CSV table of C-alpha atoms in Angstrom, one decimal:
chain,number,residue,atom,x,y,z
M,290,UNK,CA,-59.9,56.0,-55.3
M,291,UNK,CA,-63.7,56.0,-55.0
M,292,UNK,CA,-65.5,55.0,-51.8
M,293,UNK,CA,-67.8,52.0,-52.1
M,294,UNK,CA,-69.1,52.6,-48.6
M,295,UNK,CA,-69.6,55.9,-46.7
M,296,UNK,CA,-70.7,55.5,-43.1
M,297,UNK,CA,-71.7,58.6,-41.2
M,298,UNK,CA,-72.4,58.9,-37.4
M,299,UNK,CA,-73.8,55.4,-36.8
M,300,UNK,CA,-75.6,55.0,-33.5
M,301,UNK,CA,-77.1,51.6,-32.6
M,302,UNK,CA,-78.4,49.9,-29.5
M,303,UNK,CA,-80.2,46.6,-28.8
M,304,UNK,CA,-81.5,47.7,-25.5
M,305,UNK,CA,-80.6,50.7,-23.3
M,306,UNK,CA,-76.9,51.1,-24.0
M,307,UNK,CA,-75.3,52.1,-27.2
M,308,UNK,CA,-73.4,49.3,-29.0
M,309,UNK,CA,-72.2,51.8,-31.6
M,310,UNK,CA,-72.0,55.5,-30.7
M,311,UNK,CA,-71.1,57.9,-33.5
M,312,UNK,CA,-69.1,55.7,-35.8
M,313,UNK,CA,-68.0,57.2,-39.2
M,314,UNK,CA,-65.7,55.8,-41.8
M,315,UNK,CA,-65.2,55.2,-45.6
M,316,UNK,CA,-64.3,52.0,-47.4
M,317,UNK,CA,-62.3,52.5,-50.6
M,318,UNK,CA,-63.0,50.4,-53.6
M,319,UNK,CA,-60.6,47.5,-53.9
M,320,UNK,CA,-59.2,47.6,-50.4
M,321,UNK,CA,-59.2,45.0,-47.6
M,322,UNK,CA,-60.5,46.6,-44.5
M,323,UNK,CA,-60.2,44.8,-41.2
M,324,UNK,CA,-62.4,45.6,-38.2
M,325,UNK,CA,-60.9,44.5,-34.8
M,326,UNK,CA,-61.7,45.1,-31.2
M,327,UNK,CA,-62.6,43.2,-28.0
M,328,UNK,CA,-65.9,41.4,-27.5
M,329,UNK,CA,-68.9,43.7,-27.4
M,330,UNK,CA,-67.2,46.6,-29.2
M,331,UNK,CA,-69.7,46.5,-32.1
M,332,UNK,CA,-67.7,44.6,-34.8
M,333,UNK,CA,-70.4,42.2,-36.0
M,334,UNK,CA,-73.1,44.9,-35.5
M,335,UNK,CA,-71.3,47.0,-38.1
M,336,UNK,CA,-71.4,44.2,-40.6
M,337,UNK,CA,-75.2,43.7,-39.9
M,338,UNK,CA,-75.8,47.3,-40.5
M,339,UNK,CA,-73.7,47.3,-43.7
M,340,UNK,CA,-75.8,44.4,-45.1
M,341,UNK,CA,-79.0,46.0,-43.8
M,342,UNK,CA,-79.8,43.1,-41.5
M,343,UNK,CA,-80.4,45.6,-38.8
M,344,UNK,CA,-81.1,49.4,-39.1
M,345,UNK,CA,-79.3,52.0,-37.0
M,346,UNK,CA,-81.3,54.3,-34.8
M,347,UNK,CA,-79.2,57.2,-36.1
M,348,UNK,CA,-76.7,57.8,-38.9
M,349,UNK,CA,-76.5,56.9,-42.6
M,350,UNK,CA,-74.9,54.3,-44.8
M,351,UNK,CA,-74.3,55.0,-48.5
M,352,UNK,CA,-73.3,52.4,-51.0
M,353,UNK,CA,-71.9,53.9,-54.2
M,354,UNK,CA,-73.5,57.2,-53.1
M,355,UNK,CA,-77.0,55.7,-52.6
M,356,UNK,CA,-78.6,55.5,-49.2
M,357,UNK,CA,-78.6,51.8,-48.2
M,358,UNK,CA,-82.1,52.1,-46.7
M,359,UNK,CA,-83.5,53.2,-50.1
M,360,UNK,CA,-82.1,50.2,-52.1
M,361,UNK,CA,-84.3,47.2,-53.0
M,362,UNK,CA,-83.3,44.0,-51.3
M,363,UNK,CA,-82.4,42.5,-54.7
M,364,UNK,CA,-80.1,45.4,-55.5
M,365,UNK,CA,-78.4,45.0,-52.1
M,366,UNK,CA,-77.8,41.2,-52.8
M,367,UNK,CA,-76.4,42.0,-56.2
M,368,UNK,CA,-73.9,44.4,-54.7
M,369,UNK,CA,-73.0,42.9,-51.3
M,370,UNK,CA,-71.9,39.3,-50.6
M,371,UNK,CA,-72.0,38.1,-47.0
M,372,UNK,CA,-69.9,35.3,-45.4
M,373,UNK,CA,-71.3,34.6,-42.0
M,374,UNK,CA,-69.3,33.2,-39.1
M,375,UNK,CA,-71.4,30.0,-39.2
M,376,UNK,CA,-73.9,29.2,-41.9
M,377,UNK,CA,-76.8,26.9,-41.0
M,378,UNK,CA,-78.5,24.5,-43.4
M,379,UNK,CA,-81.6,22.7,-42.0
M,380,UNK,CA,-81.7,20.0,-44.7
M,381,UNK,CA,-79.2,17.9,-46.7
M,382,UNK,CA,-77.8,20.0,-49.6
M,383,UNK,CA,-74.9,19.6,-51.9
M,384,UNK,CA,-72.0,22.1,-52.3
M,385,UNK,CA,-73.1,22.8,-55.9
M,386,UNK,CA,-76.6,23.6,-54.7
M,387,UNK,CA,-75.3,25.9,-51.9
M,388,UNK,CA,-73.2,27.9,-54.4
M,389,UNK,CA,-76.1,28.2,-56.8
M,390,UNK,CA,-78.0,29.9,-54.1
M,391,UNK,CA,-75.7,32.8,-54.7
M,392,UNK,CA,-77.4,33.3,-58.1
M,393,UNK,CA,-80.8,34.0,-56.5
M,394,UNK,CA,-80.6,37.8,-56.7
M,395,UNK,CA,-80.1,37.6,-60.5
M,396,UNK,CA,-82.9,35.2,-61.3
M,397,UNK,CA,-86.0,36.3,-63.1
M,398,UNK,CA,-89.3,34.9,-64.3
M,399,UNK,CA,-89.8,31.4,-62.9
M,400,UNK,CA,-86.5,31.5,-61.0
M,401,UNK,CA,-84.8,28.7,-62.9
M,402,UNK,CA,-81.0,28.9,-63.3
M,403,UNK,CA,-79.8,29.5,-66.8
M,404,UNK,CA,-76.6,28.1,-68.4
M,405,UNK,CA,-75.0,31.4,-67.6
M,406,UNK,CA,-75.9,31.0,-63.9
M,407,UNK,CA,-74.4,27.5,-63.9
M,408,UNK,CA,-71.2,28.8,-65.5
M,409,UNK,CA,-70.9,31.6,-62.9
M,410,UNK,CA,-71.4,29.1,-60.1
M,411,UNK,CA,-68.7,26.8,-61.6
M,412,UNK,CA,-66.3,29.7,-61.9
M,413,UNK,CA,-66.9,30.6,-58.2
M,414,UNK,CA,-66.2,27.0,-57.2
M,415,UNK,CA,-63.1,27.0,-59.4
M,416,UNK,CA,-61.8,30.2,-57.8
M,417,UNK,CA,-62.3,28.7,-54.3
M,418,UNK,CA,-61.0,25.2,-55.2
M,419,UNK,CA,-64.4,23.6,-54.4
M,420,UNK,CA,-65.3,22.4,-57.9
M,421,UNK,CA,-64.3,18.8,-56.9
M,422,UNK,CA,-66.7,19.0,-53.9
M,423,UNK,CA,-69.8,20.1,-55.9
M,424,UNK,CA,-71.6,16.7,-55.4
M,425,UNK,CA,-70.7,16.4,-51.7
M,426,UNK,CA,-73.2,17.2,-49.0
M,427,UNK,CA,-72.2,20.5,-47.2
M,428,UNK,CA,-72.3,18.9,-43.8
M,429,UNK,CA,-69.8,16.2,-44.8
M,430,UNK,CA,-67.1,18.8,-45.4
M,431,UNK,CA,-64.2,19.8,-43.1
M,432,UNK,CA,-64.3,23.3,-41.6
M,433,UNK,CA,-62.0,24.8,-44.2
M,434,UNK,CA,-63.8,23.1,-47.1
M,435,UNK,CA,-67.1,24.3,-45.8
M,436,UNK,CA,-65.9,27.9,-45.4
M,437,UNK,CA,-64.5,27.9,-49.0
M,438,UNK,CA,-68.0,26.7,-50.2
M,439,UNK,CA,-69.7,29.6,-48.3
M,440,UNK,CA,-67.2,32.1,-49.9
M,441,UNK,CA,-68.0,30.5,-53.3
M,442,UNK,CA,-71.7,31.1,-52.7
M,443,UNK,CA,-71.1,34.8,-52.0
M,444,UNK,CA,-68.8,35.0,-55.1
M,445,UNK,CA,-71.6,33.6,-57.2
M,446,UNK,CA,-73.6,36.7,-56.4
M,447,UNK,CA,-71.0,38.7,-58.4
M,448,UNK,CA,-70.8,41.3,-55.6
M,449,UNK,CA,-68.8,44.4,-55.6
M,450,UNK,CA,-68.0,44.1,-51.9
M,451,UNK,CA,-67.9,41.1,-49.6
M,452,UNK,CA,-68.4,41.2,-45.8
M,453,UNK,CA,-66.8,38.4,-43.8
M,454,UNK,CA,-67.6,37.8,-40.1
M,455,UNK,CA,-64.8,35.9,-38.4
M,456,UNK,CA,-64.1,33.8,-41.6
M,457,UNK,CA,-61.5,31.6,-39.8
M,458,UNK,CA,-63.3,31.0,-36.6
M,459,UNK,CA,-62.9,27.4,-35.4
M,460,UNK,CA,-60.3,26.6,-38.1
M,461,UNK,CA,-56.8,25.3,-37.5
M,462,UNK,CA,-53.8,27.5,-38.5
M,463,UNK,CA,-53.4,25.7,-41.9
M,464,UNK,CA,-57.0,26.4,-42.9
M,465,UNK,CA,-56.8,29.9,-41.5
M,466,UNK,CA,-53.9,30.7,-43.8
M,467,UNK,CA,-55.8,29.0,-46.7
M,468,UNK,CA,-58.8,31.2,-46.3
M,469,UNK,CA,-56.9,34.4,-45.9
M,470,UNK,CA,-54.7,33.6,-48.9
M,471,UNK,CA,-58.0,33.0,-50.9
M,472,UNK,CA,-59.3,36.4,-49.7
M,473,UNK,CA,-56.1,38.1,-50.8
M,474,UNK,CA,-56.3,36.4,-54.2
M,475,UNK,CA,-59.9,37.5,-54.8
M,476,UNK,CA,-59.0,41.0,-53.9
M,477,UNK,CA,-55.9,41.1,-56.2
M,478,UNK,CA,-57.4,39.3,-59.2
M,479,UNK,CA,-61.1,40.4,-59.0
M,480,UNK,CA,-60.6,43.8,-57.4
M,481,UNK,CA,-63.1,42.7,-54.9
M,482,UNK,CA,-63.5,45.0,-51.9
M,483,UNK,CA,-63.4,43.1,-48.6
M,484,UNK,CA,-64.5,44.0,-45.1
M,485,UNK,CA,-63.4,41.5,-42.5
M,486,UNK,CA,-64.3,41.2,-38.8
M,487,UNK,CA,-61.5,39.4,-37.0
M,488,UNK,CA,-60.4,38.5,-33.5
M,489,UNK,CA,-57.0,37.3,-34.8
M,490,UNK,CA,-54.9,40.4,-34.7
M,491,UNK,CA,-51.9,38.8,-36.4
M,492,UNK,CA,-53.9,37.6,-39.4
M,493,UNK,CA,-55.6,41.0,-39.7
M,494,UNK,CA,-52.2,42.7,-39.5
M,495,UNK,CA,-50.8,40.5,-42.3
M,496,UNK,CA,-53.6,40.6,-44.7
M,497,UNK,CA,-55.6,43.9,-44.3
M,498,UNK,CA,-54.6,47.1,-46.0
M,499,UNK,CA,-56.3,49.2,-43.3
M,500,UNK,CA,-57.7,48.5,-39.8
M,501,UNK,CA,-60.4,50.0,-37.7
M,502,UNK,CA,-59.9,49.4,-34.0
M,503,UNK,CA,-63.2,49.6,-32.0
M,504,UNK,CA,-63.5,50.3,-28.3
M,505,UNK,CA,-66.7,50.8,-26.4
M,506,UNK,CA,-68.8,51.4,-29.5
M,507,UNK,CA,-66.4,54.0,-30.9
M,508,UNK,CA,-63.5,54.0,-33.3
M,509,UNK,CA,-60.4,54.2,-31.1
M,510,UNK,CA,-57.9,54.2,-34.0
M,511,UNK,CA,-57.9,53.6,-37.8
M,512,UNK,CA,-55.1,53.4,-40.3
M,513,UNK,CA,-52.5,51.0,-41.7
M,514,UNK,CA,-51.7,48.0,-39.5
M,515,UNK,CA,-48.5,49.6,-38.3
M,516,UNK,CA,-50.4,52.6,-37.1
M,517,UNK,CA,-53.1,50.6,-35.3
M,518,UNK,CA,-51.3,47.5,-34.0
M,519,UNK,CA,-49.2,49.1,-31.3
M,520,UNK,CA,-48.5,48.2,-27.7
M,521,UNK,CA,-50.1,51.4,-26.5
M,522,UNK,CA,-53.3,51.0,-28.5
M,523,UNK,CA,-53.8,47.3,-27.7
M,524,UNK,CA,-53.0,47.6,-24.0
M,525,UNK,CA,-55.6,50.3,-23.6
M,526,UNK,CA,-58.3,48.6,-25.7
M,527,UNK,CA,-57.8,45.0,-24.6
M,528,UNK,CA,-56.8,45.8,-21.0
M,529,UNK,CA,-53.9,43.4,-21.4
M,530,UNK,CA,-50.1,43.6,-21.5
M,531,UNK,CA,-48.9,42.8,-25.0
M,532,UNK,CA,-45.6,42.7,-27.0
M,533,UNK,CA,-45.7,44.1,-30.5
M,534,UNK,CA,-42.7,43.4,-32.7
M,535,UNK,CA,-42.1,43.3,-36.5
M,536,UNK,CA,-42.6,40.0,-38.3
M,537,UNK,CA,-39.0,39.3,-39.6
M,538,UNK,CA,-40.5,37.8,-42.8
M,539,UNK,CA,-43.3,40.2,-43.8
M,540,UNK,CA,-42.5,43.3,-41.8
M,541,UNK,CA,-46.1,43.4,-40.4
M,542,UNK,CA,-46.7,44.0,-36.7
M,543,UNK,CA,-46.9,40.8,-34.7
M,544,UNK,CA,-48.6,40.5,-31.4
M,545,UNK,CA,-47.6,38.3,-28.5
């Protein structure tokens, strides 16, 4: 299976200390990759580098074999969709208008949306079950509804890969499962590659094909959930006693 991302020897720091120190990995097309680790281990920084929000001091990121730094911003937006942890809208805007923002990288000329753009936005809302919310103001929505609308905006970009930063932060357990079920559906039906930063080890274990466990700016362990979510690994990285057992329903590792 081809790699959609190739990351080589990333090193990044905001001040004097390295947040990432020699991180290398590949992301296969069509997989769901989870990035886990304690606070300050560099999880969100990796997503910012993968979307070229920040530029590493050392190392290289290639997207489909092309150096990320050499791509035009429009080309990046046509390839990579981003779902932030908390999207901010400074003025009243409807869900339909939010989703249409995702078509911006594809607009030309005077920048007006075509009938095709409207259809793609409607399809994105249908996939995320937000079509009935299109005329609602975004700040009127519940947390789960709002997050589905943000995912719809990213889908409207028609990306090849989607980066999600803590997509279920602040959501209750029902909405957490709803969002992860949606992510799994998009992966299965649209062959969308997904990279998810998550603090929830159990959700990451259940839904991700492969995990990267970060510790002090380096990759401590990578592999399938059963290889990464172990008592030994978690006790070392999180400095906490944990119990890891098999979920009796799904067989995935479950952390207590």
